[in-house]
Amino acid sequence: MSAKIFIDGEHGTTGLQIRTRMAGRRDVELLSIPEAERRNAAMREDLLNSADIAILCLPDDASREAVSMVSGNNKVRIIDTSTAFRVADDWAYGFAEMDKAQSDKIRSARMVANPGCYPTGAIALIRPLRAAGLLPNGYPVSVNAVSGYTGGGKQMIAQMEDQSREDAISANNFLYGLTLKHKHVPEMKAHGLLDRSPLFSPSVGRFPQGMIVQVPLFLEDMASGTTLESIHAALVSHYAGQEIVTVVPLEESSKLGRIDAEELTGKDTMKLFVFGTPGGAHVNLVALLDNLGKGASGAAVQNMDLMLSA
Ligand SMILES: NC(=O)C1=CN([C@@H]2O[C@H](COP(=O)(O)OP(=O)(O)OC[C@H]3O[C@@H](n4cnc5c(N)ncnc54)[C@H](OP(=O)(O)O)[C@@H]3O)[C@@H](O)[C@H]2O)C=CC1
Ligand SMILES: CC(=O)N[C@@H](CCC(=O)OP(=O)(O)O)C(=O)O
């Protein structure tokens, strides 16, 4: 029997891409709400309670409301793509590669919080170094990133693509989150295993999908003896045995002149790079992904598949 899946928010940016990824699958039956009824609470409640897995692609408040609509129904499992539950104790964090036990936690969970796009890159780079003892307590971590503009959902897509709007954005590349209080910081801290909040500076470029996340590091402030090579080895060891997150060999990355934020557009994988000069004082860690691939919709489908394999 096929599993019933309802995507609440199926007509939005993340929801549409999840739907596209599921097209043609026979093992799942998509329960659908007409676009004109997308905010009809009674219809949503009914569909949510008819699903085996509900995937929420909604703003935080609407996600909390959807979860309350199924709170008395233990049969419905949930994948939430919003920020609402990513550091909640009773939710599994939906980043299967972040450590060896995580895919089993997702497989058996009733509630799974899909990671944010920027935290997917940042946690992928930071967590293995904390787990290996290379990044000491108190280290002041910075995370700098650029996202494709679909990361801002329907509203930002319209602002970037329709210059006749009053709130149109004309910039080709802009910084935001200037108060340094971005909603992704708690998640980066918790799942990056950090004892201090990272300083996070995001930006957007005039391309629809793609993302670069950078974590620059001073080797002299890391554990004694840490090198470019030992950081790379820690990442390689952490991600051994799976194919979604790959660590680019040092020999290959040392020959690169530039990194293209759109390289993985349309893919659900992520590449990690370790840049610097052997024997040098500084290292720059880089994660490359599609904000709507491993950063959102691709990860949600990966989590759904894990849950269906329980
Ligand atoms: N875009 C991205 O790259 C990423 C997004 N996410 C997260 O995914 C979630 C969805 O974002 P995204 O797809 O970008 O957003 P969009 O704005 O593109 O889509 C959101 C959808 O939810 C609908 N919606 C809003 N409020 C309600 C409500 N109260 N009841 C029912 N439906 C509602 C919207 O309808 P309407 O058109 O009427 O507003 C729209 O269809 C967010 O929590 C976001 O933070 C996570 C990672 C990356
Ligand atoms: C470019 C842009 O605006 N990006 C979004 C984050 C996209 C994402 O990861 O979404 P959630 O964590 O909300 O699920 C932002 O900075 O708010």
Short mmCIF file of C-alpha atoms and ligand atoms in Angstrom, two decimals:
data_model
loop_
_atom_site.label_atom_id
_atom_site.label_comp_id
_atom_site.label_asym_id
_atom_site.label_seq_id
_atom_site.Cartn_x
_atom_site.Cartn_y
_atom_site.Cartn_z
CA MET A 1 0.00 0.00 0.00
CA SER A 2 1.35 3.46 -0.86
CA ALA A 3 1.98 5.98 1.92
CA LYS A 4 -0.28 9.04 2.01
CA ILE A 5 1.70 12.29 1.97
CA PHE A 6 0.23 15.76 2.42
CA ILE A 7 2.41 18.81 1.74
CA ASP A 8 0.89 21.70 3.69
CA GLY A 9 2.15 24.72 1.70
CA GLU A 10 2.44 22.68 -1.51
CA HIS A 11 1.95 25.81 -3.67
CA GLY A 12 4.90 27.66 -2.13
CA THR A 13 8.57 27.54 -3.15
CA THR A 14 9.72 24.61 -0.99
CA GLY A 15 6.43 22.71 -1.32
CA LEU A 16 6.40 22.90 -5.12
CA GLN A 17 9.94 21.52 -5.33
CA ILE A 18 9.03 18.64 -3.03
CA ARG A 19 6.05 17.88 -5.25
CA THR A 20 8.27 17.89 -8.35
CA ARG A 21 10.68 15.45 -6.69
CA MET A 22 7.82 13.06 -5.92
CA ALA A 23 6.27 13.11 -9.41
CA GLY A 24 5.99 9.63 -10.88
CA ARG A 25 6.60 7.79 -7.60
CA ARG A 26 4.31 4.83 -7.04
CA ASP A 27 5.18 4.22 -3.41
CA VAL A 28 3.55 7.48 -2.29
CA GLU A 29 0.08 8.94 -2.80
CA LEU A 30 0.00 12.72 -2.69
CA LEU A 31 -3.01 14.25 -0.95
CA SER A 32 -3.48 17.67 -2.49
CA ILE A 33 -5.28 20.91 -1.61
CA PRO A 34 -6.43 23.23 -4.43
CA GLU A 35 -4.31 26.39 -4.57
CA ALA A 36 -7.33 28.62 -3.91
CA GLU A 37 -8.03 26.70 -0.68
CA ARG A 38 -4.43 26.70 0.57
CA ARG A 39 -5.33 28.73 3.66
CA ASN A 40 -8.63 26.91 4.36
CA ALA A 41 -7.99 25.70 7.92
CA ALA A 42 -10.76 23.08 7.99
CA MET A 43 -9.58 21.48 4.73
CA ARG A 44 -5.96 21.52 5.88
CA GLU A 45 -6.89 19.94 9.21
CA ASP A 46 -8.76 17.19 7.43
CA LEU A 47 -5.89 16.48 4.99
CA LEU A 48 -3.26 16.67 7.75
CA ASN A 49 -5.15 14.06 9.75
CA SER A 50 -5.57 11.79 6.71
CA ALA A 51 -1.84 11.62 5.97
CA ASP A 52 0.77 9.07 7.04
CA ILE A 53 3.37 11.83 6.74
CA ALA A 54 2.58 15.55 6.60
CA ILE A 55 5.34 17.78 5.23
CA LEU A 56 4.90 21.36 6.42
CA CYS A 57 6.23 24.03 4.05
CA LEU A 58 4.81 27.02 5.87
CA PRO A 59 5.94 30.05 7.86
CA ASP A 60 6.76 29.29 11.52
CA ASP A 61 3.37 30.34 12.97
CA ALA A 62 1.40 28.33 10.43
CA SER A 63 3.65 25.32 11.14
CA ARG A 64 2.90 25.54 14.85
CA GLU A 65 -0.80 25.73 14.02
CA ALA A 66 -0.55 22.67 11.74
CA VAL A 67 1.23 20.68 14.46
CA SER A 68 -1.53 21.58 16.94
CA MET A 69 -4.10 20.32 14.40
CA VAL A 70 -2.64 16.78 14.59
CA SER A 71 -1.57 16.80 18.23
CA GLY A 72 -4.18 14.20 19.23
CA ASN A 73 -3.45 11.91 16.27
CA ASN A 74 -0.42 9.69 16.86
CA LYS A 75 -0.67 8.09 13.43
CA VAL A 76 0.42 11.20 11.53
CA ARG A 77 4.16 11.77 11.31
CA ILE A 78 5.51 15.23 10.51
CA ILE A 79 8.41 16.79 8.64
CA ASP A 80 8.51 20.53 9.30
CA THR A 81 10.62 22.73 7.02
CA SER A 82 10.24 25.90 9.12
CA THR A 83 12.46 27.20 11.92
CA ALA A 84 9.83 26.49 14.59
CA PHE A 85 11.08 23.15 15.99
CA ARG A 86 14.74 22.84 15.01
CA VAL A 87 16.10 23.05 18.52
CA ALA A 88 13.13 21.36 20.25
CA ASP A 89 14.12 18.33 22.36
CA ASP A 90 11.26 16.13 21.22
CA TRP A 91 11.97 16.61 17.50
CA ALA A 92 14.64 14.75 15.51
CA TYR A 93 16.91 17.10 13.55
CA GLY A 94 16.64 16.09 9.89
CA PHE A 95 20.31 16.18 8.89
CA ALA A 96 21.04 12.49 8.36
CA GLU A 97 24.80 12.86 7.77
CA MET A 98 25.55 15.04 10.79
CA ASP A 99 26.60 11.98 12.77
CA LYS A 100 26.43 8.23 12.45
CA ALA A 101 23.29 7.76 14.61
CA GLN A 102 21.19 10.50 13.01
CA SER A 103 19.65 8.58 10.11
CA ASP A 104 18.27 5.96 12.55
CA LYS A 105 16.87 8.75 14.74
CA ILE A 106 15.08 10.22 11.72
CA ARG A 107 13.88 6.79 10.57
CA SER A 108 12.08 6.11 13.84
CA ALA A 109 10.96 9.66 14.69
CA ARG A 110 7.39 10.88 14.67
CA MET A 111 8.45 14.54 14.34
CA VAL A 112 11.38 15.62 12.16
CA ALA A 113 12.61 19.22 11.85
CA ASN A 114 14.18 19.80 8.45
CA PRO A 115 17.33 21.94 8.78
CA GLY A 116 17.62 25.51 7.51
CA CYS A 117 19.60 25.99 4.31
CA TYR A 118 22.48 28.01 5.85
CA PRO A 119 22.74 25.77 8.95
CA THR A 120 23.01 22.70 6.69
CA GLY A 121 26.30 24.10 5.33
CA ALA A 122 27.54 25.57 8.61
CA ILE A 123 26.81 22.51 10.76
CA ALA A 124 28.33 20.22 8.12
CA LEU A 125 31.61 22.15 8.46
CA ILE A 126 31.66 22.85 12.20
CA ARG A 127 30.24 19.75 13.92
CA PRO A 128 32.97 17.29 12.80
CA LEU A 129 35.68 19.65 14.08
CA ARG A 130 33.97 19.99 17.47
CA ALA A 131 33.44 16.22 17.66
CA ALA A 132 37.13 15.60 16.84
CA GLY A 133 38.30 18.12 19.47
CA LEU A 134 39.94 20.43 16.89
CA LEU A 135 37.73 23.45 17.61
CA PRO A 136 38.12 24.34 21.31
CA ASN A 137 35.52 25.76 23.69
CA GLY A 138 35.30 29.51 23.38
CA TYR A 139 36.45 29.65 19.75
CA PRO A 140 34.69 32.63 18.09
CA VAL A 141 33.13 31.05 14.99
CA SER A 142 32.03 33.23 12.06
CA VAL A 143 29.74 32.05 9.28
CA ASN A 144 29.47 34.08 6.04
CA ALA A 145 27.12 32.99 3.30
CA VAL A 146 25.43 33.79 0.00
CA SER A 147 22.10 32.31 -1.06
CA GLY A 148 20.09 32.25 -4.26
CA TYR A 149 17.04 34.48 -3.95
CA THR A 150 14.49 31.61 -3.83
CA GLY A 151 15.71 31.26 -0.20
CA GLY A 152 13.40 34.18 0.59
CA GLY A 153 10.31 32.32 -0.70
CA LYS A 154 7.54 33.67 -2.95
CA GLN A 155 7.87 37.22 -1.67
CA MET A 156 11.59 37.61 -2.38
CA ILE A 157 11.26 35.83 -5.72
CA ALA A 158 8.67 38.44 -6.75
CA GLN A 159 10.81 41.31 -5.41
CA MET A 160 13.85 40.13 -7.40
CA GLU A 161 12.03 39.19 -10.61
CA ASP A 162 9.40 41.95 -10.94
CA GLN A 163 11.08 45.34 -11.03
CA SER A 164 7.72 47.11 -11.40
CA ARG A 165 6.77 46.28 -7.80
CA GLU A 166 6.95 49.03 -5.20
CA ASP A 167 9.11 46.81 -3.00
CA ALA A 168 11.31 45.56 -5.89
CA ILE A 169 14.94 44.80 -5.05
CA SER A 170 17.32 46.16 -7.68
CA ALA A 171 20.59 45.05 -6.06
CA ASN A 172 22.47 42.17 -7.67
CA ASN A 173 24.04 41.17 -4.37
CA PHE A 174 23.05 42.39 -0.91
CA LEU A 175 23.89 41.75 2.72
CA TYR A 176 21.04 41.37 5.23
CA GLY A 177 20.61 40.12 8.78
CA LEU A 178 22.62 43.19 9.76
CA THR A 179 21.49 43.07 13.41
CA LEU A 180 23.29 39.69 13.65
CA LYS A 181 20.18 38.08 15.12
CA HIS A 182 19.27 35.76 12.24
CA LYS A 183 16.79 33.00 13.09
CA HIS A 184 19.33 30.32 12.08
CA VAL A 185 21.88 31.17 14.79
CA PRO A 186 20.37 29.00 17.60
CA GLU A 187 20.25 26.01 15.28
CA MET A 188 23.87 26.47 14.16
CA LYS A 189 24.96 26.71 17.79
CA ALA A 190 22.97 23.69 19.04
CA HIS A 191 23.69 21.22 16.23
CA GLY A 192 27.17 22.61 15.55
CA LEU A 193 27.89 21.63 19.20
CA LEU A 194 29.18 25.16 19.86
CA ASP A 195 29.41 26.72 23.31
CA ARG A 196 29.30 30.28 21.87
CA SER A 197 26.80 31.62 19.33
CA PRO A 198 28.40 31.99 15.91
CA LEU A 199 28.52 35.40 14.23
CA PHE A 200 26.40 34.85 11.12
CA SER A 201 26.34 37.22 8.13
CA PRO A 202 24.07 36.13 5.23
CA SER A 203 23.69 37.65 1.78
CA VAL A 204 21.67 37.09 -1.40
CA GLY A 205 22.75 37.10 -5.04
CA ARG A 206 20.75 37.60 -8.24
CA PHE A 207 20.53 33.90 -9.09
CA PRO A 208 17.56 31.71 -8.19
CA GLN A 209 19.12 28.67 -6.54
CA GLY A 210 22.52 27.90 -5.03
CA MET A 211 24.48 28.62 -1.88
CA ILE A 212 27.99 29.07 -0.52
CA VAL A 213 28.59 28.93 3.26
CA GLN A 214 32.04 29.90 4.56
CA VAL A 215 33.65 29.33 7.98
CA PRO A 216 37.09 31.01 8.14
CA LEU A 217 39.43 29.69 10.86
CA PHE A 218 42.67 30.82 12.57
CA LEU A 219 44.77 27.67 13.11
CA GLU A 220 46.76 29.15 16.01
CA ASP A 221 43.52 29.41 18.05
CA MET A 222 42.52 25.81 17.40
CA ALA A 223 43.73 22.67 19.25
CA SER A 224 47.51 22.43 19.27
CA GLY A 225 48.90 20.90 16.09
CA THR A 226 45.74 21.46 13.98
CA THR A 227 46.60 21.84 10.29
CA LEU A 228 44.85 22.20 6.96
CA GLU A 229 45.47 18.49 6.47
CA SER A 230 44.15 17.39 9.88
CA ILE A 231 40.96 19.44 9.40
CA HIS A 232 40.45 17.84 5.99
CA ALA A 233 41.08 14.35 7.43
CA ALA A 234 38.50 14.95 10.19
CA LEU A 235 35.87 15.91 7.60
CA VAL A 236 36.72 12.94 5.36
CA SER A 237 36.44 10.53 8.29
CA HIS A 238 33.16 12.09 9.49
CA TYR A 239 31.46 11.74 6.09
CA ALA A 240 32.84 8.31 5.14
CA GLY A 241 30.27 5.72 4.04
CA GLN A 242 27.60 7.93 2.44
CA GLU A 243 27.26 9.75 -0.87
CA ILE A 244 25.26 12.90 -0.21
CA VAL A 245 27.94 14.99 1.52
CA THR A 246 31.35 14.77 -0.19
CA VAL A 247 34.65 16.27 0.90
CA VAL A 248 36.65 17.51 -2.08
CA PRO A 249 40.24 16.14 -2.04
CA LEU A 250 42.87 18.74 -1.07
CA GLU A 251 44.77 18.13 -4.28
CA GLU A 252 41.65 19.03 -6.28
CA SER A 253 40.62 22.07 -4.24
CA SER A 254 44.19 23.48 -4.28
CA LYS A 255 43.90 23.84 -8.05
CA LEU A 256 40.58 25.75 -8.02
CA GLY A 257 40.56 29.43 -8.88
CA ARG A 258 36.95 30.10 -7.93
CA ILE A 259 33.77 28.48 -6.57
CA ASP A 260 30.45 28.91 -8.41
CA ALA A 261 27.48 29.28 -6.03
CA GLU A 262 25.20 27.70 -8.67
CA GLU A 263 27.30 24.59 -9.30
CA LEU A 264 24.95 22.22 -7.45
CA THR A 265 21.67 23.83 -8.57
CA GLY A 266 19.03 21.13 -9.02
CA LYS A 267 21.06 18.59 -7.03
CA ASP A 268 20.36 17.29 -3.52
CA THR A 269 24.02 16.78 -2.60
CA MET A 270 26.54 19.03 -0.82
CA LYS A 271 30.28 19.51 -1.37
CA LEU A 272 32.71 20.57 1.37
CA PHE A 273 36.08 22.22 0.66
CA VAL A 274 39.08 23.04 2.86
CA PHE A 275 41.04 25.99 1.44
CA GLY A 276 44.37 27.44 2.52
CA THR A 277 48.10 27.00 2.01
CA PRO A 278 49.88 24.02 3.62
CA GLY A 279 51.87 25.39 6.57
CA GLY A 280 49.85 28.66 6.51
CA ALA A 281 48.06 30.29 9.44
CA HIS A 282 44.52 30.38 8.06
CA VAL A 283 41.96 27.94 6.68
CA ASN A 284 38.65 28.67 4.97
CA LEU A 285 36.00 25.95 5.12
CA VAL A 286 33.37 26.11 2.38
CA ALA A 287 30.08 24.26 1.87
CA LEU A 288 28.41 24.33 -1.55
CA LEU A 289 24.75 23.33 -1.92
CA ASP A 290 21.42 24.23 -3.50
CA ASN A 291 19.31 26.14 -0.92
CA LEU A 292 16.27 24.29 -2.26
CA GLY A 293 18.10 20.93 -2.66
CA LYS A 294 20.03 19.66 0.35
CA GLY A 295 19.06 23.03 1.92
CA ALA A 296 15.29 22.34 1.92
CA SER A 297 13.18 20.24 -0.48
CA GLY A 298 15.81 17.59 -1.28
CA ALA A 299 16.49 17.09 2.43
CA ALA A 300 12.74 16.84 3.16
CA VAL A 301 12.32 14.05 0.57
CA GLN A 302 15.44 12.30 1.93
CA ASN A 303 13.91 12.45 5.42
CA MET A 304 10.56 11.20 4.15
CA ASP A 305 12.31 8.23 2.51
CA LEU A 306 14.12 7.43 5.76
CA MET A 307 10.82 7.58 7.68
CA LEU A 308 9.09 5.36 5.12
CA SER A 309 11.90 2.80 5.48
CA ALA A 310 11.21 2.34 9.23
N1 LIG B 1 12.98 28.78 0.24
C1 LIG B 1 14.00 28.14 0.79
O1 LIG B 1 15.12 28.04 0.21
C2 LIG B 1 13.85 27.52 2.13
C3 LIG B 1 12.68 27.62 2.87
N2 LIG B 1 12.59 27.00 4.10
C4 LIG B 1 11.36 27.15 4.92
O2 LIG B 1 10.28 26.50 4.29
C5 LIG B 1 9.06 27.12 4.72
C6 LIG B 1 8.31 27.54 3.46
O3 LIG B 1 9.11 28.55 2.82
P1 LIG B 1 8.97 28.91 1.29
O4 LIG B 1 8.48 27.73 0.54
O5 LIG B 1 10.25 29.53 0.90
O6 LIG B 1 7.84 30.03 1.40
P2 LIG B 1 6.76 30.51 0.33
O7 LIG B 1 6.29 31.84 0.81
O8 LIG B 1 7.29 30.39 -1.04
O9 LIG B 1 5.58 29.44 0.51
C7 LIG B 1 4.85 29.34 1.70
C8 LIG B 1 3.47 28.75 1.37
O10 LIG B 1 2.75 28.63 2.59
C9 LIG B 1 1.47 29.26 2.42
N3 LIG B 1 0.98 29.79 3.69
C10 LIG B 1 1.41 30.87 4.37
N4 LIG B 1 0.71 31.01 5.51
C11 LIG B 1 -0.20 30.01 5.55
C12 LIG B 1 -1.22 29.62 6.45
N5 LIG B 1 -1.45 30.31 7.59
N6 LIG B 1 -1.96 28.51 6.16
C13 LIG B 1 -1.73 27.82 5.04
N7 LIG B 1 -0.80 28.13 4.13
C14 LIG B 1 -0.03 29.22 4.38
C15 LIG B 1 1.74 30.36 1.42
O11 LIG B 1 0.54 30.81 0.85
P3 LIG B 1 0.39 32.33 0.36
O12 LIG B 1 0.85 32.32 -1.06
O13 LIG B 1 -1.07 32.60 0.50
O14 LIG B 1 1.22 33.21 1.23
C16 LIG B 1 2.67 29.65 0.45
O15 LIG B 1 1.96 28.87 -0.46
C17 LIG B 1 9.41 28.32 5.58
O16 LIG B 1 9.31 27.99 6.94
C18 LIG B 1 10.88 28.56 5.19
O17 LIG B 1 11.52 29.23 6.21
C19 LIG B 1 13.61 26.24 4.56
C20 LIG B 1 14.78 26.11 3.89
C21 LIG B 1 15.01 26.80 2.63
C1 LIG B 2 17.56 34.32 1.30
C2 LIG B 2 16.68 34.21 2.52
O1 LIG B 2 15.92 35.11 2.83
N1 LIG B 2 16.79 33.10 3.22
C3 LIG B 2 16.00 32.83 4.37
C4 LIG B 2 16.32 31.51 4.94
C5 LIG B 2 15.85 30.35 4.15
C6 LIG B 2 15.75 29.10 4.99
O2 LIG B 2 16.60 28.31 5.25
O3 LIG B 2 14.61 29.00 5.58
P1 LIG B 2 14.11 28.68 7.01
O4 LIG B 2 15.17 28.52 7.97
O5 LIG B 2 13.25 29.80 7.33
O6 LIG B 2 13.35 27.45 6.92
C7 LIG B 2 16.24 33.86 5.47
O7 LIG B 2 17.35 34.35 5.61
O8 LIG B 2 15.32 34.06 6.27
#
